[in-house]
CSV table of N, CA, C and O in Angstrom, one decimal:
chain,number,residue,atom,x,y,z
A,12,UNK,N,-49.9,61.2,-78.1
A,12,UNK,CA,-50.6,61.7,-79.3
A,12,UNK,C,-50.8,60.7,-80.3
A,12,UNK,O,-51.8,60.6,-81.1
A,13,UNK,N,-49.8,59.8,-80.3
A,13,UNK,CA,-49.9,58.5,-81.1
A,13,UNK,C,-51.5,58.0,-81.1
A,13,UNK,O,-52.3,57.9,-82.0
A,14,UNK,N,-51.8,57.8,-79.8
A,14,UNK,CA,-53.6,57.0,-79.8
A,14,UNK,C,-54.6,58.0,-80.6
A,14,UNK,O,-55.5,57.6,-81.4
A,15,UNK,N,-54.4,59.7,-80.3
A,15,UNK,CA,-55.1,60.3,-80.8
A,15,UNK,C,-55.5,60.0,-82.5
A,15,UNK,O,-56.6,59.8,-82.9
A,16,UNK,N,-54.4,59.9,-83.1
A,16,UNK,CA,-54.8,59.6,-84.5
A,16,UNK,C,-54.1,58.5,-84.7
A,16,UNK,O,-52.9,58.5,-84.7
A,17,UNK,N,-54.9,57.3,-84.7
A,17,UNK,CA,-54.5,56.1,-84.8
A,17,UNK,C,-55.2,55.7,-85.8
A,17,UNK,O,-56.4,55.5,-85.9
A,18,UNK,N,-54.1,55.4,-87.1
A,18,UNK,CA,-54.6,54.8,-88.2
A,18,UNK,C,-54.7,53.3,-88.2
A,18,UNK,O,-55.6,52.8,-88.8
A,19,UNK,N,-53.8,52.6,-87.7
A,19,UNK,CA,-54.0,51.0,-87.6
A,19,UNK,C,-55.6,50.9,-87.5
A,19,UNK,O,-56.5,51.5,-87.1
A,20,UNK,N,-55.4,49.5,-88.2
A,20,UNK,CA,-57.0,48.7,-88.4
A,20,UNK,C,-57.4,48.4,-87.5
A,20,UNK,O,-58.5,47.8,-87.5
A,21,UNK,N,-56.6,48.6,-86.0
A,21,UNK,CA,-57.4,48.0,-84.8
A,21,UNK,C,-58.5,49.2,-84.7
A,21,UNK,O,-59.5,48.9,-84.2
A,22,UNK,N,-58.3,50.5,-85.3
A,22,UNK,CA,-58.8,51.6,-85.2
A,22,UNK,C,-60.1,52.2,-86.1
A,22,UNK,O,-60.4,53.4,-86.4
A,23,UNK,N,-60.7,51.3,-86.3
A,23,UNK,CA,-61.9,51.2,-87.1
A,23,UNK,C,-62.5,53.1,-87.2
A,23,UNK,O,-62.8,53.9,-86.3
A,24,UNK,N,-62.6,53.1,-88.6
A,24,UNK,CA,-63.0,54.3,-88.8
A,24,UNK,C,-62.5,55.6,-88.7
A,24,UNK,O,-63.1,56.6,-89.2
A,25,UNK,N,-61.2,55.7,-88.1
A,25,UNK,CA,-60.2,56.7,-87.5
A,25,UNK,C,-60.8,57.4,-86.3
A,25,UNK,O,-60.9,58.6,-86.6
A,26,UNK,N,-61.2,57.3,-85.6
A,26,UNK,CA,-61.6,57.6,-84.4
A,26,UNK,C,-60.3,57.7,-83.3
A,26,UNK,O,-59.3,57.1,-83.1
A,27,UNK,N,-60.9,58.6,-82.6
A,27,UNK,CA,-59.4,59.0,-81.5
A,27,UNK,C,-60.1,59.2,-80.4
A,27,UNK,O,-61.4,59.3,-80.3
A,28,UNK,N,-59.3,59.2,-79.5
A,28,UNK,CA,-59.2,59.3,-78.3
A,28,UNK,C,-59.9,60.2,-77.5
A,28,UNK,O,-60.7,60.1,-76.6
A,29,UNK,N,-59.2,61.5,-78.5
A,29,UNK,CA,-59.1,63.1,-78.0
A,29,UNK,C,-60.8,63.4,-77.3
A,29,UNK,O,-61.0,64.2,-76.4
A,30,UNK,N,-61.6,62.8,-77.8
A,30,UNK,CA,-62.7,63.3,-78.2
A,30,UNK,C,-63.3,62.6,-76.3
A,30,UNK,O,-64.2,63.1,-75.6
A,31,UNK,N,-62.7,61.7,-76.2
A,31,UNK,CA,-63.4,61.4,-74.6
A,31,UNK,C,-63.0,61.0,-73.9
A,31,UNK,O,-63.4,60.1,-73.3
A,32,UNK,N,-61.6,61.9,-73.6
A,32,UNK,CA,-60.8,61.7,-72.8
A,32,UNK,C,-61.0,63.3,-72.2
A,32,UNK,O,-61.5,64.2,-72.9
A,33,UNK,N,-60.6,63.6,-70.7
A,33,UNK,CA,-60.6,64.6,-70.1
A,33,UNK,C,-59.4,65.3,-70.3
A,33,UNK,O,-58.3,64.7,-70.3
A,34,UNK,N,-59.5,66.9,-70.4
A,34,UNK,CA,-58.2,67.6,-70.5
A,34,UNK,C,-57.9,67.9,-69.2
A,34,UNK,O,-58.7,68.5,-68.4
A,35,UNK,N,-56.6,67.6,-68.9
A,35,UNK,CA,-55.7,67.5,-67.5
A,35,UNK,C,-54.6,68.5,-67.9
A,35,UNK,O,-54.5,69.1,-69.0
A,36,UNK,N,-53.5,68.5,-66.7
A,36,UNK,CA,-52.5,69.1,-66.6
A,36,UNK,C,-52.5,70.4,-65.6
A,36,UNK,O,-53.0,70.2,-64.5
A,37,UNK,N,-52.1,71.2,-65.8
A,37,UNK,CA,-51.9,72.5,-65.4
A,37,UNK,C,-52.5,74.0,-66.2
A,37,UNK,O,-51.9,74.5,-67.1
A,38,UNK,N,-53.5,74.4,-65.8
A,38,UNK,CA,-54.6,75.2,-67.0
A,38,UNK,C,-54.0,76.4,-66.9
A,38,UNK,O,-55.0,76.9,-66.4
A,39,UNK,N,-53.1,77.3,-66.9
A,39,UNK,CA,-52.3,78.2,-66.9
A,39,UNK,C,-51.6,77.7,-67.9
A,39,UNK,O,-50.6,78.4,-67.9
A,40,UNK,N,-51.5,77.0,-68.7
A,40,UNK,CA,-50.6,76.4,-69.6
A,40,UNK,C,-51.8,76.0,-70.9
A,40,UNK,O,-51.5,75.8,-72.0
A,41,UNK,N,-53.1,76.0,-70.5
A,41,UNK,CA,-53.7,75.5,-71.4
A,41,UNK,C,-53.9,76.4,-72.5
A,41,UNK,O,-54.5,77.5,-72.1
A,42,UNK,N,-53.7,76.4,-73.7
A,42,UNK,CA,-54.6,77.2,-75.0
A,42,UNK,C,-55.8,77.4,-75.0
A,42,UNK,O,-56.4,77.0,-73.9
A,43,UNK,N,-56.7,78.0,-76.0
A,43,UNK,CA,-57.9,78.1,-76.0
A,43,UNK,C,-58.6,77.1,-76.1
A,43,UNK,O,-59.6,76.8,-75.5
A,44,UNK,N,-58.0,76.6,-77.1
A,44,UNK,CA,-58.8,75.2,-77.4
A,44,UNK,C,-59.1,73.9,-76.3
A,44,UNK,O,-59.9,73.1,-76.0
A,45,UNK,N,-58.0,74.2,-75.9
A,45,UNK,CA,-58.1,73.3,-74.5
A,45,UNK,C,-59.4,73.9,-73.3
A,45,UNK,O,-60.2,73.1,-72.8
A,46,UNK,N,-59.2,75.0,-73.2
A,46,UNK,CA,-60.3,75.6,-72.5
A,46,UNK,C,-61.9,75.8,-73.3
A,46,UNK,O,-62.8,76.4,-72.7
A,47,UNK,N,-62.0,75.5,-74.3
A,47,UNK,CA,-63.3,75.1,-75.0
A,47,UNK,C,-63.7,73.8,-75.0
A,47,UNK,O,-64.9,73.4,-74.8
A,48,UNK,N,-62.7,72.9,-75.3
A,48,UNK,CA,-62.7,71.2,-74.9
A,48,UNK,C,-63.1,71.2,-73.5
A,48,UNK,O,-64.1,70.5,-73.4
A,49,UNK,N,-62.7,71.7,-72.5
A,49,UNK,CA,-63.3,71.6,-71.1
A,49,UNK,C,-64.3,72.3,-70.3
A,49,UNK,O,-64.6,72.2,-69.1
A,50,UNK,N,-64.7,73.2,-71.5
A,50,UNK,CA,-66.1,74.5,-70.7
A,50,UNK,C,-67.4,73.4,-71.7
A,50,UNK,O,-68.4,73.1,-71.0
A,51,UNK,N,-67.3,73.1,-72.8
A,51,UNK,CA,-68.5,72.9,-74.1
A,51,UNK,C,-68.0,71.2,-74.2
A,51,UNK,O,-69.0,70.5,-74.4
A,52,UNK,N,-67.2,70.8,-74.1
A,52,UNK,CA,-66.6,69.6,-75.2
A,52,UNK,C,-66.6,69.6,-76.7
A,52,UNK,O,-66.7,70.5,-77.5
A,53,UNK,N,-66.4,68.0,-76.7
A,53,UNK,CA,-65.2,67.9,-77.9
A,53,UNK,C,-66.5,68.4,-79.3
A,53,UNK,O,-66.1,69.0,-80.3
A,54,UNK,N,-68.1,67.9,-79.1
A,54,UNK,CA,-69.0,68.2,-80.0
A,54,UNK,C,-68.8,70.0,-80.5
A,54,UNK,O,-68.8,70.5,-81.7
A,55,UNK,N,-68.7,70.5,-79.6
A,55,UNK,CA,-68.8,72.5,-79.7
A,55,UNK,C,-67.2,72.7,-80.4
A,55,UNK,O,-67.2,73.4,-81.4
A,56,UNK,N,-65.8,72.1,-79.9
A,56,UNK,CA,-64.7,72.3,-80.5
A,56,UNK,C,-65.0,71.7,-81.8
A,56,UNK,O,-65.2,72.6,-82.5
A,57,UNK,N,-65.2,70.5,-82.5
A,57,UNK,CA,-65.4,70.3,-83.9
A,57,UNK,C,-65.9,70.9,-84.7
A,57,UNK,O,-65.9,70.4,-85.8
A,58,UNK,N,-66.4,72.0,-84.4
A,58,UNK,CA,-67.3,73.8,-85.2
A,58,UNK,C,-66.2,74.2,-85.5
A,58,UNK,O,-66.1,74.7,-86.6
A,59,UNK,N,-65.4,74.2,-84.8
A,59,UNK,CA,-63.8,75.4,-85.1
A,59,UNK,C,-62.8,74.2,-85.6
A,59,UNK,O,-62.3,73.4,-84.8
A,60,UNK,N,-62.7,74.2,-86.8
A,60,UNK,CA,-61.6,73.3,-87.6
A,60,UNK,C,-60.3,73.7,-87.1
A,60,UNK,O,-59.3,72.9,-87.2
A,61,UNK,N,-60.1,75.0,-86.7
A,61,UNK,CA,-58.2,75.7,-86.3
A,61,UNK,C,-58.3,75.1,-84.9
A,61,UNK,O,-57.4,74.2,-84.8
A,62,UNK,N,-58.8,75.3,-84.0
A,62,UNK,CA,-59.1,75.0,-83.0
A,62,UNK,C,-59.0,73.2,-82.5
A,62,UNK,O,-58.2,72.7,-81.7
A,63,UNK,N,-60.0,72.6,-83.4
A,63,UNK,CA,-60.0,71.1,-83.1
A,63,UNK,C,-59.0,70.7,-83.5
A,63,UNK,O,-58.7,69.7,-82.8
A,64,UNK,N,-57.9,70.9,-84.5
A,64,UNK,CA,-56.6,71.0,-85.5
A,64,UNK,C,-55.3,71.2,-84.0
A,64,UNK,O,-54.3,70.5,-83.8
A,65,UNK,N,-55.7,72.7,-83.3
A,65,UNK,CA,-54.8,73.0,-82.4
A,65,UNK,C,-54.5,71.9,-81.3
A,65,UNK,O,-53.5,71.4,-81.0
A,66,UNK,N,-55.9,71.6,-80.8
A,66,UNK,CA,-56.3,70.4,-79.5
A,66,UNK,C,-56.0,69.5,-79.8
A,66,UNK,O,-55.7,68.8,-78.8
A,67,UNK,N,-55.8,68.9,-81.0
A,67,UNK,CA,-55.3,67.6,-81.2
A,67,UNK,C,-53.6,67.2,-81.5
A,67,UNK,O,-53.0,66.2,-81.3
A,68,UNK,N,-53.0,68.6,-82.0
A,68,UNK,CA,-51.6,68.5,-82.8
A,68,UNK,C,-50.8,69.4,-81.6
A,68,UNK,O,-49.7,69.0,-81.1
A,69,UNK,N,-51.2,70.2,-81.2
A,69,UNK,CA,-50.2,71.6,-80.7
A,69,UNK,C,-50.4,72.1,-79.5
A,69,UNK,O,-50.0,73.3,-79.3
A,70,UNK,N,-51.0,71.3,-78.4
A,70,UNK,CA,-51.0,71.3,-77.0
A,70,UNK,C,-50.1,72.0,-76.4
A,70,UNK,O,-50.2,73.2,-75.9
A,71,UNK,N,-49.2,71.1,-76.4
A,71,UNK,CA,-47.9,71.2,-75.8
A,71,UNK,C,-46.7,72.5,-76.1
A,71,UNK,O,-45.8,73.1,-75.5
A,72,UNK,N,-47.5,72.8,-77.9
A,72,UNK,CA,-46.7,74.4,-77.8
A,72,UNK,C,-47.1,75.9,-77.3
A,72,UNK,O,-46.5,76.9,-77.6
A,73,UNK,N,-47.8,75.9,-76.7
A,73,UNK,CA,-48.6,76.6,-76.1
A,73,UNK,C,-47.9,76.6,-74.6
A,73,UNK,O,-47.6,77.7,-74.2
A,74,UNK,N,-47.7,75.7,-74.0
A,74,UNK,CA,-47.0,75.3,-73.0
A,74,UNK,C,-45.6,75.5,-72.9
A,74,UNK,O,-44.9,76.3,-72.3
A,75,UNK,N,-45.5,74.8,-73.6
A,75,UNK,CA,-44.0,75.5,-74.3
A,75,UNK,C,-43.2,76.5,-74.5
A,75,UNK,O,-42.1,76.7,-74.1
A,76,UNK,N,-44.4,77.5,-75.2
A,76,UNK,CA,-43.7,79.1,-75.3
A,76,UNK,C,-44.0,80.0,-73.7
A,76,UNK,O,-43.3,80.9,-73.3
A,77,UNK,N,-45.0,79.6,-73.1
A,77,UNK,CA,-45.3,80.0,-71.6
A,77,UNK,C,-44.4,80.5,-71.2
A,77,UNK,O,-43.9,81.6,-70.9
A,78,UNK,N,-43.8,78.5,-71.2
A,78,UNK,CA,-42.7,78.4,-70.2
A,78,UNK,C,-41.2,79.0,-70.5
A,78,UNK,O,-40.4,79.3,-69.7
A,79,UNK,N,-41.0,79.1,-72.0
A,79,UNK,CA,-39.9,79.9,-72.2
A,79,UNK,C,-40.1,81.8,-72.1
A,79,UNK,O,-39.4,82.7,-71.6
A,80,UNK,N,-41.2,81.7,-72.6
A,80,UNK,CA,-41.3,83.4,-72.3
A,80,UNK,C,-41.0,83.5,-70.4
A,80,UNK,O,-40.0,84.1,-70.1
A,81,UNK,N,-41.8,83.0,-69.6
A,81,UNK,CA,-41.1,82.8,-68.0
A,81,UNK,C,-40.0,82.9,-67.8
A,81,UNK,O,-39.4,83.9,-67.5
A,82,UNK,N,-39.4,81.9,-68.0
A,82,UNK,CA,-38.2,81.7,-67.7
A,82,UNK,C,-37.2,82.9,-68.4
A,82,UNK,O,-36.3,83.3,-67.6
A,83,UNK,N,-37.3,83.5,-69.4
A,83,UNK,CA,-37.3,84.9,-70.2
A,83,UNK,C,-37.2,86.0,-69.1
A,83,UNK,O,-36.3,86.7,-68.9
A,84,UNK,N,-37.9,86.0,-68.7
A,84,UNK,CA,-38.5,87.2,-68.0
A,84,UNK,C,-37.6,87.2,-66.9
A,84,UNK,O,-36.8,88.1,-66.8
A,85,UNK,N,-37.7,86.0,-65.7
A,85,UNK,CA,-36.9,85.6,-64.9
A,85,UNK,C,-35.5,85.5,-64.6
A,85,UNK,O,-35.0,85.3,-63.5
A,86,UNK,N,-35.0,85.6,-66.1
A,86,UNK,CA,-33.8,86.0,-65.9
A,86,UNK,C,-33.8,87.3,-66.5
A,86,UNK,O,-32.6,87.4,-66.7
A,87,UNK,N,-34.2,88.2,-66.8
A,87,UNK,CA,-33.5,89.5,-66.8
A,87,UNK,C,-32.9,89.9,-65.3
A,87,UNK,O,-33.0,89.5,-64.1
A,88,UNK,N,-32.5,90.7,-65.8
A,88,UNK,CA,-31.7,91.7,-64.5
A,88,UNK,C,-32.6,92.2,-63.8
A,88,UNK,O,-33.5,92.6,-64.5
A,89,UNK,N,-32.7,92.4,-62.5
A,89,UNK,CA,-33.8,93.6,-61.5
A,89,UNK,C,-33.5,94.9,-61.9
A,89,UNK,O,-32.3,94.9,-62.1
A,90,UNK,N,-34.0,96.0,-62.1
A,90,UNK,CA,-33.7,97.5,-62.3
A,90,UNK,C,-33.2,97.9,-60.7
A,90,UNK,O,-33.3,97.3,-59.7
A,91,UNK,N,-32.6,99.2,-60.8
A,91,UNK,CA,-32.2,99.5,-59.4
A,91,UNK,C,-33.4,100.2,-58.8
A,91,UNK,O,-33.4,100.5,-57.6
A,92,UNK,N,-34.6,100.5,-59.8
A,92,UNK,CA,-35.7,101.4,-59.0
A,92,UNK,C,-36.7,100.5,-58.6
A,92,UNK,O,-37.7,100.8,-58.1
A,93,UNK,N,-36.2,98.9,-59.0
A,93,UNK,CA,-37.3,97.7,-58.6
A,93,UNK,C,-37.4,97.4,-56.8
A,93,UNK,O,-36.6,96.6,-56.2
A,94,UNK,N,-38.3,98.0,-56.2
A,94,UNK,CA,-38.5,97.4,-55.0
A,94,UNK,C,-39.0,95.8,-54.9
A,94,UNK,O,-39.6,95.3,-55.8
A,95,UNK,N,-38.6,95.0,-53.6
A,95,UNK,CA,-39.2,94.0,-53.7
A,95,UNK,C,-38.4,93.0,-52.9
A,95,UNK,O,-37.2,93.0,-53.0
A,96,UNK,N,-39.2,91.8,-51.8
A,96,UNK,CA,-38.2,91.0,-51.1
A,96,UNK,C,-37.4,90.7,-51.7
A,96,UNK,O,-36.6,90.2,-50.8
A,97,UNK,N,-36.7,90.5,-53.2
A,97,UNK,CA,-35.6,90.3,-53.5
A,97,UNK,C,-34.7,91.4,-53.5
A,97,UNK,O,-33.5,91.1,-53.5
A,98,UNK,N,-35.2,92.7,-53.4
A,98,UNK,CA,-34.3,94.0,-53.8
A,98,UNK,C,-34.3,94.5,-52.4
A,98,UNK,O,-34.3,95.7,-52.6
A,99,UNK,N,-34.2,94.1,-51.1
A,99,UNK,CA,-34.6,95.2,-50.3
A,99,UNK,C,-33.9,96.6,-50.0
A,99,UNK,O,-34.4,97.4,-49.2
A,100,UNK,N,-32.5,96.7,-50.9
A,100,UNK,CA,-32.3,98.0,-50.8
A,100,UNK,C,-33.0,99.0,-52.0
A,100,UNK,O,-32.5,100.1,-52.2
A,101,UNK,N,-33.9,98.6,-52.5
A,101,UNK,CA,-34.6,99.7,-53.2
A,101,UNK,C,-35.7,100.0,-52.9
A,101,UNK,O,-36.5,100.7,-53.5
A,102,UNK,N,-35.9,99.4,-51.3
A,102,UNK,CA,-37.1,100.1,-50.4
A,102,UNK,C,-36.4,101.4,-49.6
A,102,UNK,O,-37.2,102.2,-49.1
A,103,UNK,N,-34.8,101.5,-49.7
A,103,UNK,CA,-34.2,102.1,-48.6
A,103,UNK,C,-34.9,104.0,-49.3
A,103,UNK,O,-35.4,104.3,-50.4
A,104,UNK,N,-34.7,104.5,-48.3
A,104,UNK,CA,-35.0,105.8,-49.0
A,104,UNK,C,-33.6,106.3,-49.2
A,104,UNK,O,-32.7,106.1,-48.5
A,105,UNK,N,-33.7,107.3,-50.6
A,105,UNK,CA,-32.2,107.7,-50.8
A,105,UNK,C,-32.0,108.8,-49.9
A,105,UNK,O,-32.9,109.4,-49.3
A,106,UNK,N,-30.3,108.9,-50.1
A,106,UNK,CA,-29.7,109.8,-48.9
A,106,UNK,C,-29.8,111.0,-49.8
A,106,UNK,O,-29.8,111.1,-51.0
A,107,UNK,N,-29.9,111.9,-48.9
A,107,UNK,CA,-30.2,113.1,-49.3
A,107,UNK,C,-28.6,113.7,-50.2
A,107,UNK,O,-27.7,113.8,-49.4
A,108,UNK,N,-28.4,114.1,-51.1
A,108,UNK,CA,-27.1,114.6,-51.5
A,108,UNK,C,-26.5,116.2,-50.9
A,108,UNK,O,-27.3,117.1,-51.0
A,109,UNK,N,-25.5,116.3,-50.5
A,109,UNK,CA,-25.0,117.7,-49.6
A,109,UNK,C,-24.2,118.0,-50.8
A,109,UNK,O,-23.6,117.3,-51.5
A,110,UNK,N,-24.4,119.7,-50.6
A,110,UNK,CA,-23.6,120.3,-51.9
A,110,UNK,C,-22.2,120.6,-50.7
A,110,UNK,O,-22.3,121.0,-49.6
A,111,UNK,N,-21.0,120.2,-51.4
A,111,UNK,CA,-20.0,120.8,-50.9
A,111,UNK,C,-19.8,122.1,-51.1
A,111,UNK,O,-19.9,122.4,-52.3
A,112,UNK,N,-19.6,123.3,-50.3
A,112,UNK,CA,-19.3,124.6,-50.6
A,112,UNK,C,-17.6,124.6,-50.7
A,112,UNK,O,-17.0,125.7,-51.0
């Protein structure tokens, strides 16, 4: 992110990177802004100041909370009425209950 906003004087003008470099990674993880950077490019994202703001600073939190909400989920508990190759006794059919007389 450093090259992105690179104020040193090697950096004539403040000009970044962001703008013509291709968005990579894993797009299940990408934000919106990421996915307008790569449908329109960086000219159509600079219309949306929240957006070109997001793409350049906050990537990575987007990714971030994904992957914690996942991992969230992943660990809860199975329910006992969850079927599923991990559950396979809640495919079993239940036993029928006998009233004792």
């Amino acid at each position: 992110a450093a090259r992105w906003m690179d104020p040193s004087p090697a950096n004539r003008g403040g000009r970044s990177d962001w703008e013509f470099q291709d968005v990579g990674g894993d797009c299940r993880y990408w934000p919106a802004s990421a996915w307008k950077q790569f449908e329109v490019g960086c000219y159509e994202l600079r219309r949306n100041p929240a957006l070109c703001a997001e793409y350049q600073t906050h990537l990575d939190l987007q990714g971030l909370g994904i992957t914690a909400l996942q991992v969230l989920v992943e660990m809860l508990p199975a329910s006992a009425s969850a079927a599923g190759p991990e559950n396979p006794a809640a495919d079993a059919s239940p036993e029928p209950e006998t009233l004792a007389l």
